[in-house]
Tab-separated table of C-alpha atoms in Angstrom:
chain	number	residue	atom	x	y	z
A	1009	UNK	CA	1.997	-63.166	1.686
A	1010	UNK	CA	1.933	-65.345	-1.816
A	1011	UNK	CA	-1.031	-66.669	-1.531
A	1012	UNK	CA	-4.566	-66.436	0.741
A	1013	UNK	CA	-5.300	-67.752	4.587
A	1014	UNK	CA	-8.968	-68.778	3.595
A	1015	UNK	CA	-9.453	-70.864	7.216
A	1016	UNK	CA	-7.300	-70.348	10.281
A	1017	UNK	CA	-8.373	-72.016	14.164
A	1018	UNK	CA	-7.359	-74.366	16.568
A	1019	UNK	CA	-8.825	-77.938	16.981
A	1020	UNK	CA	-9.264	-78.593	20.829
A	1021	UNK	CA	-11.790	-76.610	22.770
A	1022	UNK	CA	-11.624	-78.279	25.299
A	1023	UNK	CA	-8.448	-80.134	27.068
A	1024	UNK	CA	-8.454	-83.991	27.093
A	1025	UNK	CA	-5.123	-84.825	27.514
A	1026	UNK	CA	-2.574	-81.655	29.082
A	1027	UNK	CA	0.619	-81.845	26.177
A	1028	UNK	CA	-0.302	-82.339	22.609
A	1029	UNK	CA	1.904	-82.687	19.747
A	1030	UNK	CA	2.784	-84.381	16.361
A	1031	UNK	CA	-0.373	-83.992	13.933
A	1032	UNK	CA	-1.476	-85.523	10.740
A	1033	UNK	CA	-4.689	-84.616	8.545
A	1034	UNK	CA	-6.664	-86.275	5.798
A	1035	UNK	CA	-9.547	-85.193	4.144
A	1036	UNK	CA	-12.342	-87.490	2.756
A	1037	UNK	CA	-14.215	-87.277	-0.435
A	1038	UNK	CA	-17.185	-86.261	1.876
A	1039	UNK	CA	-15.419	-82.991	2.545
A	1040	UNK	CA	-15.103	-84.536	5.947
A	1041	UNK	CA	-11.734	-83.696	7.620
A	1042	UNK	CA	-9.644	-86.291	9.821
A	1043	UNK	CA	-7.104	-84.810	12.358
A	1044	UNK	CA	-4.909	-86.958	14.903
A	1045	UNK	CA	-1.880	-86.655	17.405
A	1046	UNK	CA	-0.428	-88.020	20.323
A	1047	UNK	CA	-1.381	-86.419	23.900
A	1048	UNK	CA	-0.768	-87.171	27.445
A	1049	UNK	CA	1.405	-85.307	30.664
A	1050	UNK	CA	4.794	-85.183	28.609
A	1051	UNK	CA	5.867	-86.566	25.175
A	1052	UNK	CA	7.605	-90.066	25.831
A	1053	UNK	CA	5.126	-90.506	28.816
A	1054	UNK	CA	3.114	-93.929	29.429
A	1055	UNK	CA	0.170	-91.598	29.493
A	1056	UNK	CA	0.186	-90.699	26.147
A	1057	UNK	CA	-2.392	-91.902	23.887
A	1058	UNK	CA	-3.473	-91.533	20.108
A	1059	UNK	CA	-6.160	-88.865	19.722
A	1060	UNK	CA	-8.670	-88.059	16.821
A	1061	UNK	CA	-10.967	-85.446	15.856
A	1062	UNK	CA	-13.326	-85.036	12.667
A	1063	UNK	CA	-15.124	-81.825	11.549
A	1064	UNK	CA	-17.538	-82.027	8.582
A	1065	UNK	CA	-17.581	-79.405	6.050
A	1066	UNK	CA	-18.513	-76.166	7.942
A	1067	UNK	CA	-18.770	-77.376	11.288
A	1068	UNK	CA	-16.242	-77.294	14.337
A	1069	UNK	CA	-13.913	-79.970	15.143
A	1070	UNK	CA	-15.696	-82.675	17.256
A	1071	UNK	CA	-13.813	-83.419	21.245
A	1072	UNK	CA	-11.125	-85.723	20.757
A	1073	UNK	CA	-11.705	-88.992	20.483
A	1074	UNK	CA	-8.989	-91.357	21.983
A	1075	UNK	CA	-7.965	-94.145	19.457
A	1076	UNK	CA	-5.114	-95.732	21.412
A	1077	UNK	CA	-3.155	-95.988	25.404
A	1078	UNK	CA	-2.006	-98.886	26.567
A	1079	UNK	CA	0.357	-97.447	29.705
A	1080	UNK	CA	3.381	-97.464	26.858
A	1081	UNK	CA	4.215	-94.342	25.172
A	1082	UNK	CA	2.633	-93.701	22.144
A	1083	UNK	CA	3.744	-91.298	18.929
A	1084	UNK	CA	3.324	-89.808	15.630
A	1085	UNK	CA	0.031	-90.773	14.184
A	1086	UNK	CA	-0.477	-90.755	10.712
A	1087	UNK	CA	-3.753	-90.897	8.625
A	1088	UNK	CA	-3.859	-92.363	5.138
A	1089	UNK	CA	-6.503	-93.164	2.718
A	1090	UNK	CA	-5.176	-95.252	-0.949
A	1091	UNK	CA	-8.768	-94.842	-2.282
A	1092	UNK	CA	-10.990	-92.407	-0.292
A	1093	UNK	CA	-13.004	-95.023	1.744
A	1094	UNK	CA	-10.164	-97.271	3.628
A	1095	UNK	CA	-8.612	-95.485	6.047
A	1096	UNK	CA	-5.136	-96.051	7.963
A	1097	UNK	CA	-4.046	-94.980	11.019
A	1098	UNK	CA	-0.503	-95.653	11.918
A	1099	UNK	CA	1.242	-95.184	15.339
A	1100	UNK	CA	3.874	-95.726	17.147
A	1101	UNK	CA	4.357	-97.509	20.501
A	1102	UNK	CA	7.198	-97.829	22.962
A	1103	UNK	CA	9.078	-96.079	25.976
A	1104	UNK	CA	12.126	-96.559	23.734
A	1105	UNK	CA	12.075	-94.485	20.275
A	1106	UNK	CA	15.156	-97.156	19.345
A	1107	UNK	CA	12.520	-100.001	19.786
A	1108	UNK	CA	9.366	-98.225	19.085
A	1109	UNK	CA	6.456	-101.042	17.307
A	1110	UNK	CA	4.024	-100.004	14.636
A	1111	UNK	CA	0.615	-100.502	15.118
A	1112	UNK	CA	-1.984	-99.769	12.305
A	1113	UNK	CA	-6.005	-99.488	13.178
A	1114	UNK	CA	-8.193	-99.747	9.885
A	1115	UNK	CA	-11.238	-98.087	9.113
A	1116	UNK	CA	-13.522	-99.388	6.145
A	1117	UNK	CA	-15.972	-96.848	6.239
A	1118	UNK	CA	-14.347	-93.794	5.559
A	1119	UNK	CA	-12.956	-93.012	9.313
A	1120	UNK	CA	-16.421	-93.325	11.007
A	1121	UNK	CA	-15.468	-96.991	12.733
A	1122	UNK	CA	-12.243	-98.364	12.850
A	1123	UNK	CA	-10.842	-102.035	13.507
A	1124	UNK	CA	-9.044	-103.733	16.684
A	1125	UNK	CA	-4.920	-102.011	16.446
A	1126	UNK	CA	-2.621	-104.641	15.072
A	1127	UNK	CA	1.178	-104.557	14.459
A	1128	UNK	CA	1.952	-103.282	11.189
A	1129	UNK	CA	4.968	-105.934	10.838
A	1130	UNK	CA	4.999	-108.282	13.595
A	1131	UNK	CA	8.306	-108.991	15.664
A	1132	UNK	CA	9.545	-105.464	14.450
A	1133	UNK	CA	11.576	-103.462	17.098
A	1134	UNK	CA	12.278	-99.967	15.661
A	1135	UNK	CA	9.830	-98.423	13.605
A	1136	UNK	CA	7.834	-99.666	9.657
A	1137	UNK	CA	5.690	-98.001	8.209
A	1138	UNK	CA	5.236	-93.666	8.264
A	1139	UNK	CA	7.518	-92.523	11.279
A	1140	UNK	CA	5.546	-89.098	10.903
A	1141	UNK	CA	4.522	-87.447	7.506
A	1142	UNK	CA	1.923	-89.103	4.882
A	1143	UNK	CA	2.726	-91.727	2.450
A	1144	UNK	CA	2.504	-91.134	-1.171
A	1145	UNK	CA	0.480	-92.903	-3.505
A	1146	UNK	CA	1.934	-93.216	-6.804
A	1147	UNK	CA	-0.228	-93.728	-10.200
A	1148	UNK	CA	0.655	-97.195	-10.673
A	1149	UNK	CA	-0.891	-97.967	-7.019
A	1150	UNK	CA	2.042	-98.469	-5.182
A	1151	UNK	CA	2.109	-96.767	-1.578
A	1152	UNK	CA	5.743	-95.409	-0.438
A	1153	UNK	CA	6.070	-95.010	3.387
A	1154	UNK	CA	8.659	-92.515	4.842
A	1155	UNK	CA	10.222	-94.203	7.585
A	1156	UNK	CA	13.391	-93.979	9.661
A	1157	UNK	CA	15.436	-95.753	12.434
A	1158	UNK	CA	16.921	-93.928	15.609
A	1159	UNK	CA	19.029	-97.223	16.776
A	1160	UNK	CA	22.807	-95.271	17.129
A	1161	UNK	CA	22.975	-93.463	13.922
A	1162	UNK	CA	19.439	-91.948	12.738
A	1163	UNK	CA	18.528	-93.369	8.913
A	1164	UNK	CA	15.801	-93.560	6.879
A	1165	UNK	CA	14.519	-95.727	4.370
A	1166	UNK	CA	10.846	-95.871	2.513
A	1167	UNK	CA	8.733	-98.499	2.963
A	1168	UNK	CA	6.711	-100.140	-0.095
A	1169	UNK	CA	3.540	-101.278	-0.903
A	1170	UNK	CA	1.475	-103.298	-2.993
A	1171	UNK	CA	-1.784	-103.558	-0.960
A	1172	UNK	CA	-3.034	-100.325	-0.036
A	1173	UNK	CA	-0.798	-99.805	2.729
A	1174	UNK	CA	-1.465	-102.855	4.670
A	1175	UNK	CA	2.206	-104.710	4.421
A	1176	UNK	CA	5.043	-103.470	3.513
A	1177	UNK	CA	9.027	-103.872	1.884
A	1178	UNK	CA	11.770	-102.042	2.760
A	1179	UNK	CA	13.607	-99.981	0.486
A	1180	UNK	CA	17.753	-99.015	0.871
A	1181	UNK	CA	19.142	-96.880	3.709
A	1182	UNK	CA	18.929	-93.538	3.233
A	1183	UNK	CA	22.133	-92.367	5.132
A	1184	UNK	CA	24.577	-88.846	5.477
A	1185	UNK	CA	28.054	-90.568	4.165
A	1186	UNK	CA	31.116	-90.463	6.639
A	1187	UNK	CA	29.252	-89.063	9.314
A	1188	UNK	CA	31.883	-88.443	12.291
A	1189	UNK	CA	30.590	-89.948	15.334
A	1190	UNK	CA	26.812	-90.828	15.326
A	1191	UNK	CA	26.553	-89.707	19.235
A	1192	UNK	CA	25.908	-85.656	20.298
A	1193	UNK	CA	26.162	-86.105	23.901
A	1194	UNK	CA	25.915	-82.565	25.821
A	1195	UNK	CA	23.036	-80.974	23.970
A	1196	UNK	CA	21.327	-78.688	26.104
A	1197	UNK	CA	17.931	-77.574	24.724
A	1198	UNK	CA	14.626	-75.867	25.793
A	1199	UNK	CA	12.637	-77.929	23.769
A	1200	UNK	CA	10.246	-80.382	25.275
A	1201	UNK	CA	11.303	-83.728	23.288
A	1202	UNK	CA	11.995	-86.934	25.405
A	1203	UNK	CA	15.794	-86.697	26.418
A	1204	UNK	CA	16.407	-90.240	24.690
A	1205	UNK	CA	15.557	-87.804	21.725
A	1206	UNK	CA	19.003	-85.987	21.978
A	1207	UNK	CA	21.558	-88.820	21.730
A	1208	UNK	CA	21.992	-89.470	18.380
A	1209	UNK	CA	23.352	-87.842	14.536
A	1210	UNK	CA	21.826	-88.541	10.957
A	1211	UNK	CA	18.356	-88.211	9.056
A	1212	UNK	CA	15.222	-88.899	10.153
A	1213	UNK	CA	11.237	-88.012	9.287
A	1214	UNK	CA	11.376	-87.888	5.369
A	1215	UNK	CA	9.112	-86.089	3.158
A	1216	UNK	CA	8.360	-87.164	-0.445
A	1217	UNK	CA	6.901	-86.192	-3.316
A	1218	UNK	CA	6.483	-87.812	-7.318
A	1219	UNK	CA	7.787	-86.867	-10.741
A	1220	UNK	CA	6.330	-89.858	-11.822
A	1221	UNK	CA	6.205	-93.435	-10.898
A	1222	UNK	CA	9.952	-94.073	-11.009
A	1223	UNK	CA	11.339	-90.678	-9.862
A	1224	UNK	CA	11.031	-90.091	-6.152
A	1225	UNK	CA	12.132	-87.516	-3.456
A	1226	UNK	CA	12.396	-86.906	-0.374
A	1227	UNK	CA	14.061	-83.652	2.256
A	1228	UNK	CA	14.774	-85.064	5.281
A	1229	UNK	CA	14.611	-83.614	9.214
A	1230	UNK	CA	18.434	-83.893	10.406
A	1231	UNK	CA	21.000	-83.098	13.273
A	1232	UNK	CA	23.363	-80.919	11.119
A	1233	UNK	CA	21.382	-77.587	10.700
A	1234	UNK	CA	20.037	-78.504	7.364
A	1235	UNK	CA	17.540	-80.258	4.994
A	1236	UNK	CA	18.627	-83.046	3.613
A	1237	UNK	CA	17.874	-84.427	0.383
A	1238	UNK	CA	17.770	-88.208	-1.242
A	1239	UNK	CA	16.595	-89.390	-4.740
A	1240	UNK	CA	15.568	-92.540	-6.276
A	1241	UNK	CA	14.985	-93.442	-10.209
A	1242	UNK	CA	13.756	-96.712	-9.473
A	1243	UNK	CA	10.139	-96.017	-7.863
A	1244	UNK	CA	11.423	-96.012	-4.311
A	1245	UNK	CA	13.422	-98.991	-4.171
A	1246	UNK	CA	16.951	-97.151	-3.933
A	1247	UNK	CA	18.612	-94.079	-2.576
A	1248	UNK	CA	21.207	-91.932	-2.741
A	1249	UNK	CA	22.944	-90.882	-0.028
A	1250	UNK	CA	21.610	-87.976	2.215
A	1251	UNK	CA	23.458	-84.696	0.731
A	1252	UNK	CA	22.673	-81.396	2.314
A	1253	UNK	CA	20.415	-78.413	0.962
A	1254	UNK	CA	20.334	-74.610	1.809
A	1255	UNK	CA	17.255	-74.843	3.710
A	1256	UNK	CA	18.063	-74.173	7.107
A	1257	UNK	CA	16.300	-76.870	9.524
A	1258	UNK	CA	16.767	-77.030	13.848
A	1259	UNK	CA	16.614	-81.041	13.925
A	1260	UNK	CA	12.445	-80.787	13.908
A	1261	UNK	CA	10.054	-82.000	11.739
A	1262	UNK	CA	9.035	-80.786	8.304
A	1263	UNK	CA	6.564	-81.244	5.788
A	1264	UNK	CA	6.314	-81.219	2.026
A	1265	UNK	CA	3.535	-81.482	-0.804
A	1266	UNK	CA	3.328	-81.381	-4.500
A	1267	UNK	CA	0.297	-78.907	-5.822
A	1268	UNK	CA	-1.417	-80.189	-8.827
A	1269	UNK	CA	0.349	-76.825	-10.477
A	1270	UNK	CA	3.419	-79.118	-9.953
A	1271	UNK	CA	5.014	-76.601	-7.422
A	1272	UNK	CA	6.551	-78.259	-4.468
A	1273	UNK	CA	5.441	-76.647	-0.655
A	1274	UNK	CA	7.584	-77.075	2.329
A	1275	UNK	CA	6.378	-76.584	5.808
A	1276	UNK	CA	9.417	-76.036	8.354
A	1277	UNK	CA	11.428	-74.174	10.896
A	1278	UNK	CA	13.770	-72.138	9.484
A	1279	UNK	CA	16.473	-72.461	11.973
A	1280	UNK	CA	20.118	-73.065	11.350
A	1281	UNK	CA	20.838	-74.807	14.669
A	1282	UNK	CA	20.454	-78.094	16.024
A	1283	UNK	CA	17.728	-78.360	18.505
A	1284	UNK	CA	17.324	-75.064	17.746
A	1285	UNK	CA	13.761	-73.114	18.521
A	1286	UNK	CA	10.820	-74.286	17.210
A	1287	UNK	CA	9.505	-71.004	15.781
A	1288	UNK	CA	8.979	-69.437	13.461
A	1289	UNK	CA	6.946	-72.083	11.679
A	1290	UNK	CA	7.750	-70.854	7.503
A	1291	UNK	CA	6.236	-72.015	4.142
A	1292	UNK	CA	8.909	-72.141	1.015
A	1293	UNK	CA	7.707	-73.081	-2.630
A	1294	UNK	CA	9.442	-74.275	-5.341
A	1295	UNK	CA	8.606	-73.935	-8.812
A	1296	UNK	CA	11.969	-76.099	-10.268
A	1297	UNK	CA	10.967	-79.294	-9.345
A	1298	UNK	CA	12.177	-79.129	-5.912
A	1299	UNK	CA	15.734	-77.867	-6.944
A	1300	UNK	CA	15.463	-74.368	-4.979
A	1301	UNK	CA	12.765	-73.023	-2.627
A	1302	UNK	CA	11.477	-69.661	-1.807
A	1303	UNK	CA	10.421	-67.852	1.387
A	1304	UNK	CA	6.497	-68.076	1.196
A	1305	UNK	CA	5.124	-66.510	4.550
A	1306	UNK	CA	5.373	-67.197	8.107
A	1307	UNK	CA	2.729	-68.859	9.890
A	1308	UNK	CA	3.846	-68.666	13.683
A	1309	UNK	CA	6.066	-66.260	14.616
A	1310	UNK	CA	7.031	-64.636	18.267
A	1311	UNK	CA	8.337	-66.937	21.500
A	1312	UNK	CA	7.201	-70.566	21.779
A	1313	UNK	CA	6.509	-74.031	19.713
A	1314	UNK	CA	4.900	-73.845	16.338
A	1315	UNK	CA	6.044	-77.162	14.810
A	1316	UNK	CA	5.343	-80.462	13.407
A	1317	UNK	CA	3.485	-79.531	10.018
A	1318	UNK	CA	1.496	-82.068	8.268
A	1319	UNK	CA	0.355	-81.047	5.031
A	1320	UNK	CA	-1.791	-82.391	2.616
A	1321	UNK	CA	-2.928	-80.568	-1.297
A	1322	UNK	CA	-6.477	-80.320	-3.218
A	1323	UNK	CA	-5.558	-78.390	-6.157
A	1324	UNK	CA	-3.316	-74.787	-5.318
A	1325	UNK	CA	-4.883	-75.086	-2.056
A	1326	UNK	CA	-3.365	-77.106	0.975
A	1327	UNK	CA	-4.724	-78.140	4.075
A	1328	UNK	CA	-1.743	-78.012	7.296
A	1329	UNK	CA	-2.235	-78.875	10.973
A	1330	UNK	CA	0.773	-77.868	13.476
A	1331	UNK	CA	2.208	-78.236	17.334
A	1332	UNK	CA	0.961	-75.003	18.679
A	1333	UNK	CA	2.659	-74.117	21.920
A	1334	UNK	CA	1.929	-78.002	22.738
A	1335	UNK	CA	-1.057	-77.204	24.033
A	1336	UNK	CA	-3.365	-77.413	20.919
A	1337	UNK	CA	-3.263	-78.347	17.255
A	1338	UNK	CA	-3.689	-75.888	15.020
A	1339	UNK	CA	-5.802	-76.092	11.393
A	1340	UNK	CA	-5.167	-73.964	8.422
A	1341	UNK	CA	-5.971	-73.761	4.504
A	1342	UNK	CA	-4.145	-72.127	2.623
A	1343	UNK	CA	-4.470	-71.287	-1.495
A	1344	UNK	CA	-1.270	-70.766	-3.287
């Protein structure tokens, strides 16, 4: 393997909740570590709720802590911190991924007590705000959201802010031009998603990283085999369209992060086919800028789920939770 496994270990001890799935992690000046996903009997169940564990520097993860249920389906959580005491977690509500609602809980303390959930954008039916990896924070202050839309055709857009992370505006459509037919009806599958889940074509689920505080990335989960890829020169505001890469994706999600080397790491499933198997779960580096990737390692390898990275840098080193079997969340750091 390039590079060293300095921590490796699963976050639940004991089981709150049955099915797990779709992590995020955030670490806090403290050395404290945040960790969060969505649990309940089945994903797209009304039993599903938000849950959240903590683990100070040397210690175990603490029992989950649930953060959100309401009877409605709940998804993708995503922690986010724009100066290292404020902390956001986003989330997803709805029976309906097409009409999904944001809803953001706020924590001014650094994650020890957080607010009453609000909306994120009132009124909106369909998703604002981080549909499942981190935003970015770019030098200038200004927080980019990767979001998407799964009403018909999948699309994704980024979602801008001025204020930490607390509103947002949306940026231009990121879309795959001349896609023929936005429906994939027939899809049979072993994967556990919610069968709304297999209706539709596109991009979804981007991941971004910075040149600098115009030039902007982002590979994106889609339905055609591969990673996609968009650019924008104009700090987020505007896309190009969604144009394919070699890296080989099974319509799951993926992960990437910028080291302070300036390499570029992608977390993924290096699968070829759509609603493929969700193993093995792969790192790939680049050293171009994002232009080409390498093989790093495999994390997961062998029958089941490994999925869903979330990654997050300090340095050459990264910190990466991940679906394991859907019955846990695993933890990892990594140096590269």
């Amino acid at each position: 393997m390039y590079g060293k496994i300095l921590e490796k270990r699963l976050i639940i001890e004991q089981d709150v909740s049955g099915m797990c799935h779709a992590s995020t992690v955030l670490k806090m000046p403290d050395g404290e570590i945040l960790a969060a996903w969505f649990g309940g009997s089945r994903e797209g169940a009304g039993d599903t709720g938000i849950y959240l564990s903590r683990r100070k520097e040397g210690e175990r993860f603490s029992a989950p802590e649930r953060m959100a249920a309401s009877g409605e389906a709940h998804w993708n959580p995503v922690l986010f911190s724009p100066d290292g005491n404020t902390v956001l977690l986003y989330y997803k509500v709805g029976m309906e991924i097409a009409q999904w609602r944001t809803y953001v809980r706020i924590s001014e303390d650094g994650g020890k007590t957080f607010g009453e959930e609000r909306e994120l954008v009132f009124g909106d039916r369909g998703g604002r705000g981080p549909v499942k990896n981190k935003p970015l924070r770019l030098r200038n202050g200004r927080v980019l959201a990767p979001a998407s839309l799964e009403q018909g055709e999948w699309v994704a857009f980024v979602d801008l802010s001025d204020d930490g992370g607390r509103t947002f505006q949306r940026s231009s459509l990121v879309r795959i031009p001349d896609l023929d037919g936005a429906n994939q009806r027939g899809i049979k599958s072993s994967i556990p998603v919610s069968p709304q889940s297999f209706q539709n074509r596109g991009v979804i689920q981007p991941a971004l990283w910075a040149e600098d505080d115009r030039n902007i990335h982002m590979l994106l989960r889609s339905s055609e085999g591969r990673i996609y890829r968009s650019d924008s020169r104009d700090g987020g505001r505007s896309w190009t369209d969604a144009a394919p890469t070699s890296l080989l994706n099974n319509n799951s999600g993926i992960d990437a992060v910028k080291l302070a080397d300036g390499r570029i790491v992608l977390a993924y499933n290096p699968v070829g086919t759509n609603w493929g198997e969700r193993s093995p779960l792969s790192l790939a580096v680049s050293e171009d800028g994002g232009r080409a990737f390498r093989h790093l390692c495999h994390l997961e390898e062998g029958p089941g789920e490994y999925s869903y990275p979330a990654m997050i840098s300090e340095g050459t080193t990264i910190l990466l939770t991940y679906t394991y079997q859907r019955k846990n969340i695993a933890f990892c750091r990594i140096r590269l």
